[in-house]
XYZ file of C-alpha atoms in Angstrom:
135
model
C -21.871 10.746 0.489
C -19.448 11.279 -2.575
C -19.243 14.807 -3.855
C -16.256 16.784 -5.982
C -14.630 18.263 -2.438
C -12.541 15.552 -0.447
C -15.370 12.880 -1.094
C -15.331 11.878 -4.237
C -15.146 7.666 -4.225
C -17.814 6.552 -1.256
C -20.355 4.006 -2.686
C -21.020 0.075 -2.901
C -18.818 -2.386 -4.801
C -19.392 -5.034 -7.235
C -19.325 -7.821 -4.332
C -22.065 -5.520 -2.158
C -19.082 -4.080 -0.219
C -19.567 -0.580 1.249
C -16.432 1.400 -0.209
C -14.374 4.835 0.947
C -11.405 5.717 -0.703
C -8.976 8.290 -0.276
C -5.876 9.911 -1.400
C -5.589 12.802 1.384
C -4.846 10.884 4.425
C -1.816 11.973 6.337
C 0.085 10.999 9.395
C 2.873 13.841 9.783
C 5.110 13.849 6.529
C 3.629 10.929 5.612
C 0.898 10.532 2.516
C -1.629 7.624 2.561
C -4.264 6.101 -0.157
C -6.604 4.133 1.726
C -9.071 1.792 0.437
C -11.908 1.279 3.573
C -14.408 -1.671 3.114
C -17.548 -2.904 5.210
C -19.153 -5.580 4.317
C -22.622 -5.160 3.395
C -24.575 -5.044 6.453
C -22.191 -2.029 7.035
C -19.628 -4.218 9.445
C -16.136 -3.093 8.709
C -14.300 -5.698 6.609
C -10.425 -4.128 5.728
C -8.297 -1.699 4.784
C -6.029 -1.466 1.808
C -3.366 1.443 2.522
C -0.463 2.455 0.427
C 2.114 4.939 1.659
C 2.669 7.581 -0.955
C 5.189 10.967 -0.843
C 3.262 13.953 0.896
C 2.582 17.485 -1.337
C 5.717 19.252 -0.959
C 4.573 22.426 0.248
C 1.298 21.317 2.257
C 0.978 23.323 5.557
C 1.100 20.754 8.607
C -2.407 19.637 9.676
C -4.033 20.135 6.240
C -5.166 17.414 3.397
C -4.249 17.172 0.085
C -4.347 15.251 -3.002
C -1.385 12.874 -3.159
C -1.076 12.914 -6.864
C -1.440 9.474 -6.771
C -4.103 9.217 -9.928
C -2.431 5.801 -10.623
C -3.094 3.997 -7.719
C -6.287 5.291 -7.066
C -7.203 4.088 -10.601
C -5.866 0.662 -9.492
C -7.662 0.540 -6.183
C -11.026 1.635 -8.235
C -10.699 -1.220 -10.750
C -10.078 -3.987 -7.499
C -13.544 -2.900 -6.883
C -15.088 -4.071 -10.041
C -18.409 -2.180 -10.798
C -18.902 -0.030 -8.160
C -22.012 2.851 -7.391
C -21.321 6.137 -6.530
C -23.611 6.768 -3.297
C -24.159 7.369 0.006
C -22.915 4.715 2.494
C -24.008 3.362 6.087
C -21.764 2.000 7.761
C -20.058 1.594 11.610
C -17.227 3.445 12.575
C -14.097 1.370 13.420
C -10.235 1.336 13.548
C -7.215 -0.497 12.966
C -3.526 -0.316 12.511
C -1.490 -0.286 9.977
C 2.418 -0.152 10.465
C 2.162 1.826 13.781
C -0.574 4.554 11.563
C -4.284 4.167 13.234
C -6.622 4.357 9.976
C -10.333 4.120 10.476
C -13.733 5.801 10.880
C -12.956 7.756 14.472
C -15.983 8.398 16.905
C -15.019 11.678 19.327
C -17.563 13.616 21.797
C -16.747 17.832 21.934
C -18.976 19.446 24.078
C -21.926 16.991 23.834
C -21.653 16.979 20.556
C -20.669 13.348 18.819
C -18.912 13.363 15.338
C -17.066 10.713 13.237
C -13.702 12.048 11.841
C -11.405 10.031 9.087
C -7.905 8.981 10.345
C -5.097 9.352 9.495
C -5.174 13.339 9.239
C -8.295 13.892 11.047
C -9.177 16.254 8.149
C -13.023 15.323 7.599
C -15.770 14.324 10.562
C -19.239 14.252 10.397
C -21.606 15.268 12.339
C -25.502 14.424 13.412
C -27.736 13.923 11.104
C -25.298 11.731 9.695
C -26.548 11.840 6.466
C -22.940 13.263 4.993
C -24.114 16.143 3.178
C -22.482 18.447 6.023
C -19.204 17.520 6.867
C -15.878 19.902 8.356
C -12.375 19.758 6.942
């Protein structure tokens, strides 16, 4: 679900594509944008990454905007007219020049969740309807 915290481009694209894009992923020192697509039965489809120079200053382990208004512009526009909205879709991953990027299940304690790699820095939780989310 898009919203004005860490979630604010997750909807469908022009083509029907299920869309989540990011400028907080992180792998160590290293700053991501990362364009995720499913196609629109929800089956992951690809992933568009771009390295990008980490915040100076960020603490180790935390996300944070890239500064990389540009790109994500460019990124936006590839996905023609595109709805801001909640999204179904299956968790997956891949990798991308050594970096594992992808939609993350984990089980703590019983408990399933979905996290966002790289950076591990959102996962959802049951009811899965991505209102509630941790950072």
């Amino acid at each position: 679900m898009p919203d004005d915290y860490h979630v604010p481009y997750a909807g469908t694209a022009e083509d029907g594509r299920k869309f989540f894009l990011s400028e907080e992923l992180f792998d160590g020192d290293a700053g991501y944008v990362g364009l995720y697509l499913w196609k629109a039965d929800g089956t992951f489809d690809e992933v568009r990454v771009e390295q990008v120079r980490r915040t100076a200053g960020v603490p180790p382990g935390q996300p944070a905007s890239a500064g990389a208004e540009a790109l994500v512009g460019s990124r936006l526009a590839e996905l023609g007219k595109y709805v801001l909205e909640p999204i179904e879709v299956q968790p997956f991953t891949t990798t991308v020049d050594g970096t594992t990027f992808g939609w993350v299940v984990d089980q703590f304690e019983g408990a399933y969740s979905i996290h966002i790699e790289p950076g591990d820095f959102i996962a959802y939780y049951a009811p899965w309807d991505g209102l509630g989310y941790d950072t």
